[in-house]
């Protein structure tokens, strides 16, 4: 349980889910699915859609100098979430480059 902070017994918490699309298109079906999930989320769950995935291409040289602002913001949003919800298209039998880059 290294790094995990247990919640107090009986405490009423809200589950914070961070959702993001593996597509850059503003009107993609995947973004629509995230909005539907947000509307249909049960009581006690909040789904925040992370819209600003403007990440530079992964580069270890850049990473060694510190995270660019967009990367730091994305990492912070992930750390603050209790769960992730990723809606992504299939691309050539795999995941799209946008999502692969975000994972890297």
mmCIF file with all atom_site columns, C-alpha atoms in Angstrom:
data_model
loop_
_atom_site.group_PDB
_atom_site.id
_atom_site.type_symbol
_atom_site.label_atom_id
_atom_site.label_alt_id
_atom_site.label_comp_id
_atom_site.label_asym_id
_atom_site.label_entity_id
_atom_site.label_seq_id
_atom_site.pdbx_PDB_ins_code
_atom_site.Cartn_x
_atom_site.Cartn_y
_atom_site.Cartn_z
_atom_site.occupancy
_atom_site.B_iso_or_equiv
_atom_site.pdbx_formal_charge
_atom_site.auth_seq_id
_atom_site.auth_comp_id
_atom_site.auth_asym_id
_atom_site.auth_atom_id
_atom_site.pdbx_PDB_model_num
ATOM 1   C CA . UNK A 1 1   ? 0.000   0.000  0.000   1.00 0.00 ? 1   UNK A CA 1
ATOM 2   C CA . UNK A 1 2   ? 2.962   2.280  -0.582  1.00 0.00 ? 2   UNK A CA 1
ATOM 3   C CA . UNK A 1 3   ? 1.655   5.708  -1.624  1.00 0.00 ? 3   UNK A CA 1
ATOM 4   C CA . UNK A 1 4   ? -2.012  4.833  -0.998  1.00 0.00 ? 4   UNK A CA 1
ATOM 5   C CA . UNK A 1 5   ? -3.806  6.847  1.655   1.00 0.00 ? 5   UNK A CA 1
ATOM 6   C CA . UNK A 1 6   ? -6.729  4.876  3.122   1.00 0.00 ? 6   UNK A CA 1
ATOM 7   C CA . UNK A 1 7   ? -10.003 6.746  3.507   1.00 0.00 ? 7   UNK A CA 1
ATOM 8   C CA . UNK A 1 8   ? -11.648 7.055  6.887   1.00 0.00 ? 8   UNK A CA 1
ATOM 9   C CA . UNK A 1 9   ? -14.212 4.357  7.618   1.00 0.00 ? 9   UNK A CA 1
ATOM 10  C CA . UNK A 1 10  ? -17.751 5.579  6.995   1.00 0.00 ? 10  UNK A CA 1
ATOM 11  C CA . UNK A 1 11  ? -16.585 8.712  5.169   1.00 0.00 ? 11  UNK A CA 1
ATOM 12  C CA . UNK A 1 12  ? -18.827 9.644  2.275   1.00 0.00 ? 12  UNK A CA 1
ATOM 13  C CA . UNK A 1 13  ? -16.614 10.257 -0.706  1.00 0.00 ? 13  UNK A CA 1
ATOM 14  C CA . UNK A 1 14  ? -17.231 11.167 -4.270  1.00 0.00 ? 14  UNK A CA 1
ATOM 15  C CA . UNK A 1 15  ? -15.475 9.066  -6.881  1.00 0.00 ? 15  UNK A CA 1
ATOM 16  C CA . UNK A 1 16  ? -13.629 11.452 -9.210  1.00 0.00 ? 16  UNK A CA 1
ATOM 17  C CA . UNK A 1 17  ? -13.118 9.971  -12.684 1.00 0.00 ? 17  UNK A CA 1
ATOM 18  C CA . UNK A 1 18  ? -10.941 11.674 -15.264 1.00 0.00 ? 18  UNK A CA 1
ATOM 19  C CA . UNK A 1 19  ? -12.069 10.951 -18.810 1.00 0.00 ? 19  UNK A CA 1
ATOM 20  C CA . UNK A 1 20  ? -10.214 11.691 -21.996 1.00 0.00 ? 20  UNK A CA 1
ATOM 21  C CA . UNK A 1 21  ? -10.516 10.758 -25.623 1.00 0.00 ? 21  UNK A CA 1
ATOM 22  C CA . UNK A 1 22  ? -7.830  9.093  -27.680 1.00 0.00 ? 22  UNK A CA 1
ATOM 23  C CA . UNK A 1 23  ? -8.899  11.216 -30.631 1.00 0.00 ? 23  UNK A CA 1
ATOM 24  C CA . UNK A 1 24  ? -8.046  14.815 -31.461 1.00 0.00 ? 24  UNK A CA 1
ATOM 25  C CA . UNK A 1 25  ? -11.303 15.522 -33.290 1.00 0.00 ? 25  UNK A CA 1
ATOM 26  C CA . UNK A 1 26  ? -13.480 17.988 -31.379 1.00 0.00 ? 26  UNK A CA 1
ATOM 27  C CA . UNK A 1 27  ? -16.684 16.222 -32.461 1.00 0.00 ? 27  UNK A CA 1
ATOM 28  C CA . UNK A 1 28  ? -15.467 12.631 -32.323 1.00 0.00 ? 28  UNK A CA 1
ATOM 29  C CA . UNK A 1 29  ? -17.767 9.804  -31.310 1.00 0.00 ? 29  UNK A CA 1
ATOM 30  C CA . UNK A 1 30  ? -15.402 9.104  -28.428 1.00 0.00 ? 30  UNK A CA 1
ATOM 31  C CA . UNK A 1 31  ? -15.883 12.563 -26.951 1.00 0.00 ? 31  UNK A CA 1
ATOM 32  C CA . UNK A 1 32  ? -19.640 12.084 -27.316 1.00 0.00 ? 32  UNK A CA 1
ATOM 33  C CA . UNK A 1 33  ? -19.350 8.807  -25.407 1.00 0.00 ? 33  UNK A CA 1
ATOM 34  C CA . UNK A 1 34  ? -17.499 10.595 -22.610 1.00 0.00 ? 34  UNK A CA 1
ATOM 35  C CA . UNK A 1 35  ? -20.203 13.266 -22.418 1.00 0.00 ? 35  UNK A CA 1
ATOM 36  C CA . UNK A 1 36  ? -22.861 10.516 -22.241 1.00 0.00 ? 36  UNK A CA 1
ATOM 37  C CA . UNK A 1 37  ? -20.944 8.783  -19.454 1.00 0.00 ? 37  UNK A CA 1
ATOM 38  C CA . UNK A 1 38  ? -20.754 12.111 -17.640 1.00 0.00 ? 38  UNK A CA 1
ATOM 39  C CA . UNK A 1 39  ? -24.537 12.570 -17.896 1.00 0.00 ? 39  UNK A CA 1
ATOM 40  C CA . UNK A 1 40  ? -25.260 8.967  -16.860 1.00 0.00 ? 40  UNK A CA 1
ATOM 41  C CA . UNK A 1 41  ? -22.789 8.789  -13.974 1.00 0.00 ? 41  UNK A CA 1
ATOM 42  C CA . UNK A 1 42  ? -24.425 7.443  -10.827 1.00 0.00 ? 42  UNK A CA 1
ATOM 43  C CA . UNK A 1 43  ? -24.760 9.457  -7.639  1.00 0.00 ? 43  UNK A CA 1
ATOM 44  C CA . UNK A 1 44  ? -21.428 9.690  -5.892  1.00 0.00 ? 44  UNK A CA 1
ATOM 45  C CA . UNK A 1 45  ? -19.436 9.762  -9.139  1.00 0.00 ? 45  UNK A CA 1
ATOM 46  C CA . UNK A 1 46  ? -18.189 12.814 -10.982 1.00 0.00 ? 46  UNK A CA 1
ATOM 47  C CA . UNK A 1 47  ? -16.652 12.457 -14.428 1.00 0.00 ? 47  UNK A CA 1
ATOM 48  C CA . UNK A 1 48  ? -14.406 15.316 -15.501 1.00 0.00 ? 48  UNK A CA 1
ATOM 49  C CA . UNK A 1 49  ? -13.539 15.353 -19.186 1.00 0.00 ? 49  UNK A CA 1
ATOM 50  C CA . UNK A 1 50  ? -9.978  16.467 -19.827 1.00 0.00 ? 50  UNK A CA 1
ATOM 51  C CA . UNK A 1 51  ? -10.284 18.447 -23.042 1.00 0.00 ? 51  UNK A CA 1
ATOM 52  C CA . UNK A 1 52  ? -6.837  19.956 -23.352 1.00 0.00 ? 52  UNK A CA 1
ATOM 53  C CA . UNK A 1 53  ? -4.649  17.091 -24.464 1.00 0.00 ? 53  UNK A CA 1
ATOM 54  C CA . UNK A 1 54  ? -2.155  19.294 -26.269 1.00 0.00 ? 54  UNK A CA 1
ATOM 55  C CA . UNK A 1 55  ? 0.869   17.193 -25.435 1.00 0.00 ? 55  UNK A CA 1
ATOM 56  C CA . UNK A 1 56  ? 4.171   17.449 -27.251 1.00 0.00 ? 56  UNK A CA 1
ATOM 57  C CA . UNK A 1 57  ? 5.606   14.269 -28.738 1.00 0.00 ? 57  UNK A CA 1
ATOM 58  C CA . UNK A 1 58  ? 7.424   12.234 -26.108 1.00 0.00 ? 58  UNK A CA 1
ATOM 59  C CA . UNK A 1 59  ? 11.124  13.015 -26.030 1.00 0.00 ? 59  UNK A CA 1
ATOM 60  C CA . UNK A 1 60  ? 13.439  11.728 -23.280 1.00 0.00 ? 60  UNK A CA 1
ATOM 61  C CA . UNK A 1 61  ? 15.757  14.713 -23.734 1.00 0.00 ? 61  UNK A CA 1
ATOM 62  C CA . UNK A 1 62  ? 12.881  17.098 -22.991 1.00 0.00 ? 62  UNK A CA 1
ATOM 63  C CA . UNK A 1 63  ? 11.681  14.919 -20.102 1.00 0.00 ? 63  UNK A CA 1
ATOM 64  C CA . UNK A 1 64  ? 15.174  15.058 -18.538 1.00 0.00 ? 64  UNK A CA 1
ATOM 65  C CA . UNK A 1 65  ? 14.891  18.859 -18.408 1.00 0.00 ? 65  UNK A CA 1
ATOM 66  C CA . UNK A 1 66  ? 11.485  18.747 -16.699 1.00 0.00 ? 66  UNK A CA 1
ATOM 67  C CA . UNK A 1 67  ? 7.944   18.312 -17.902 1.00 0.00 ? 67  UNK A CA 1
ATOM 68  C CA . UNK A 1 68  ? 6.538   20.921 -20.291 1.00 0.00 ? 68  UNK A CA 1
ATOM 69  C CA . UNK A 1 69  ? 3.533   22.782 -18.839 1.00 0.00 ? 69  UNK A CA 1
ATOM 70  C CA . UNK A 1 70  ? 0.952   20.724 -20.779 1.00 0.00 ? 70  UNK A CA 1
ATOM 71  C CA . UNK A 1 71  ? 2.517   17.457 -19.586 1.00 0.00 ? 71  UNK A CA 1
ATOM 72  C CA . UNK A 1 72  ? 2.705   18.633 -15.965 1.00 0.00 ? 72  UNK A CA 1
ATOM 73  C CA . UNK A 1 73  ? -0.973  19.671 -16.040 1.00 0.00 ? 73  UNK A CA 1
ATOM 74  C CA . UNK A 1 74  ? -2.042  16.341 -17.535 1.00 0.00 ? 74  UNK A CA 1
ATOM 75  C CA . UNK A 1 75  ? -0.029  14.356 -14.971 1.00 0.00 ? 75  UNK A CA 1
ATOM 76  C CA . UNK A 1 76  ? -1.500  16.443 -12.133 1.00 0.00 ? 76  UNK A CA 1
ATOM 77  C CA . UNK A 1 77  ? -5.050  15.809 -13.369 1.00 0.00 ? 77  UNK A CA 1
ATOM 78  C CA . UNK A 1 78  ? -4.350  12.061 -13.486 1.00 0.00 ? 78  UNK A CA 1
ATOM 79  C CA . UNK A 1 79  ? -2.841  12.068 -9.977  1.00 0.00 ? 79  UNK A CA 1
ATOM 80  C CA . UNK A 1 80  ? -5.895  13.875 -8.578  1.00 0.00 ? 80  UNK A CA 1
ATOM 81  C CA . UNK A 1 81  ? -8.343  11.393 -10.124 1.00 0.00 ? 81  UNK A CA 1
ATOM 82  C CA . UNK A 1 82  ? -9.552  8.206  -8.475  1.00 0.00 ? 82  UNK A CA 1
ATOM 83  C CA . UNK A 1 83  ? -10.004 6.489  -11.839 1.00 0.00 ? 83  UNK A CA 1
ATOM 84  C CA . UNK A 1 84  ? -9.462  7.002  -15.565 1.00 0.00 ? 84  UNK A CA 1
ATOM 85  C CA . UNK A 1 85  ? -12.002 6.536  -18.342 1.00 0.00 ? 85  UNK A CA 1
ATOM 86  C CA . UNK A 1 86  ? -10.427 6.436  -21.796 1.00 0.00 ? 86  UNK A CA 1
ATOM 87  C CA . UNK A 1 87  ? -12.635 6.467  -24.882 1.00 0.00 ? 87  UNK A CA 1
ATOM 88  C CA . UNK A 1 88  ? -10.596 5.772  -27.970 1.00 0.00 ? 88  UNK A CA 1
ATOM 89  C CA . UNK A 1 89  ? -11.004 4.649  -31.529 1.00 0.00 ? 89  UNK A CA 1
ATOM 90  C CA . UNK A 1 90  ? -9.193  1.647  -32.928 1.00 0.00 ? 90  UNK A CA 1
ATOM 91  C CA . UNK A 1 91  ? -6.535  2.581  -35.427 1.00 0.00 ? 91  UNK A CA 1
ATOM 92  C CA . UNK A 1 92  ? -5.014  -0.112 -37.655 1.00 0.00 ? 92  UNK A CA 1
ATOM 93  C CA . UNK A 1 93  ? -5.798  -2.812 -35.067 1.00 0.00 ? 93  UNK A CA 1
ATOM 94  C CA . UNK A 1 94  ? -4.201  -0.798 -32.253 1.00 0.00 ? 94  UNK A CA 1
ATOM 95  C CA . UNK A 1 95  ? -4.427  2.427  -30.344 1.00 0.00 ? 95  UNK A CA 1
ATOM 96  C CA . UNK A 1 96  ? -4.025  5.800  -32.060 1.00 0.00 ? 96  UNK A CA 1
ATOM 97  C CA . UNK A 1 97  ? -0.757  7.695  -31.808 1.00 0.00 ? 97  UNK A CA 1
ATOM 98  C CA . UNK A 1 98  ? -2.397  10.429 -29.718 1.00 0.00 ? 98  UNK A CA 1
ATOM 99  C CA . UNK A 1 99  ? -3.221  7.942  -26.964 1.00 0.00 ? 99  UNK A CA 1
ATOM 100 C CA . UNK A 1 100 ? 0.142   6.177  -27.212 1.00 0.00 ? 100 UNK A CA 1
ATOM 101 C CA . UNK A 1 101 ? 1.893   9.516  -26.816 1.00 0.00 ? 101 UNK A CA 1
ATOM 102 C CA . UNK A 1 102 ? -0.284  10.425 -23.812 1.00 0.00 ? 102 UNK A CA 1
ATOM 103 C CA . UNK A 1 103 ? 0.553   7.097  -22.150 1.00 0.00 ? 103 UNK A CA 1
ATOM 104 C CA . UNK A 1 104 ? 4.266   7.623  -22.792 1.00 0.00 ? 104 UNK A CA 1
#
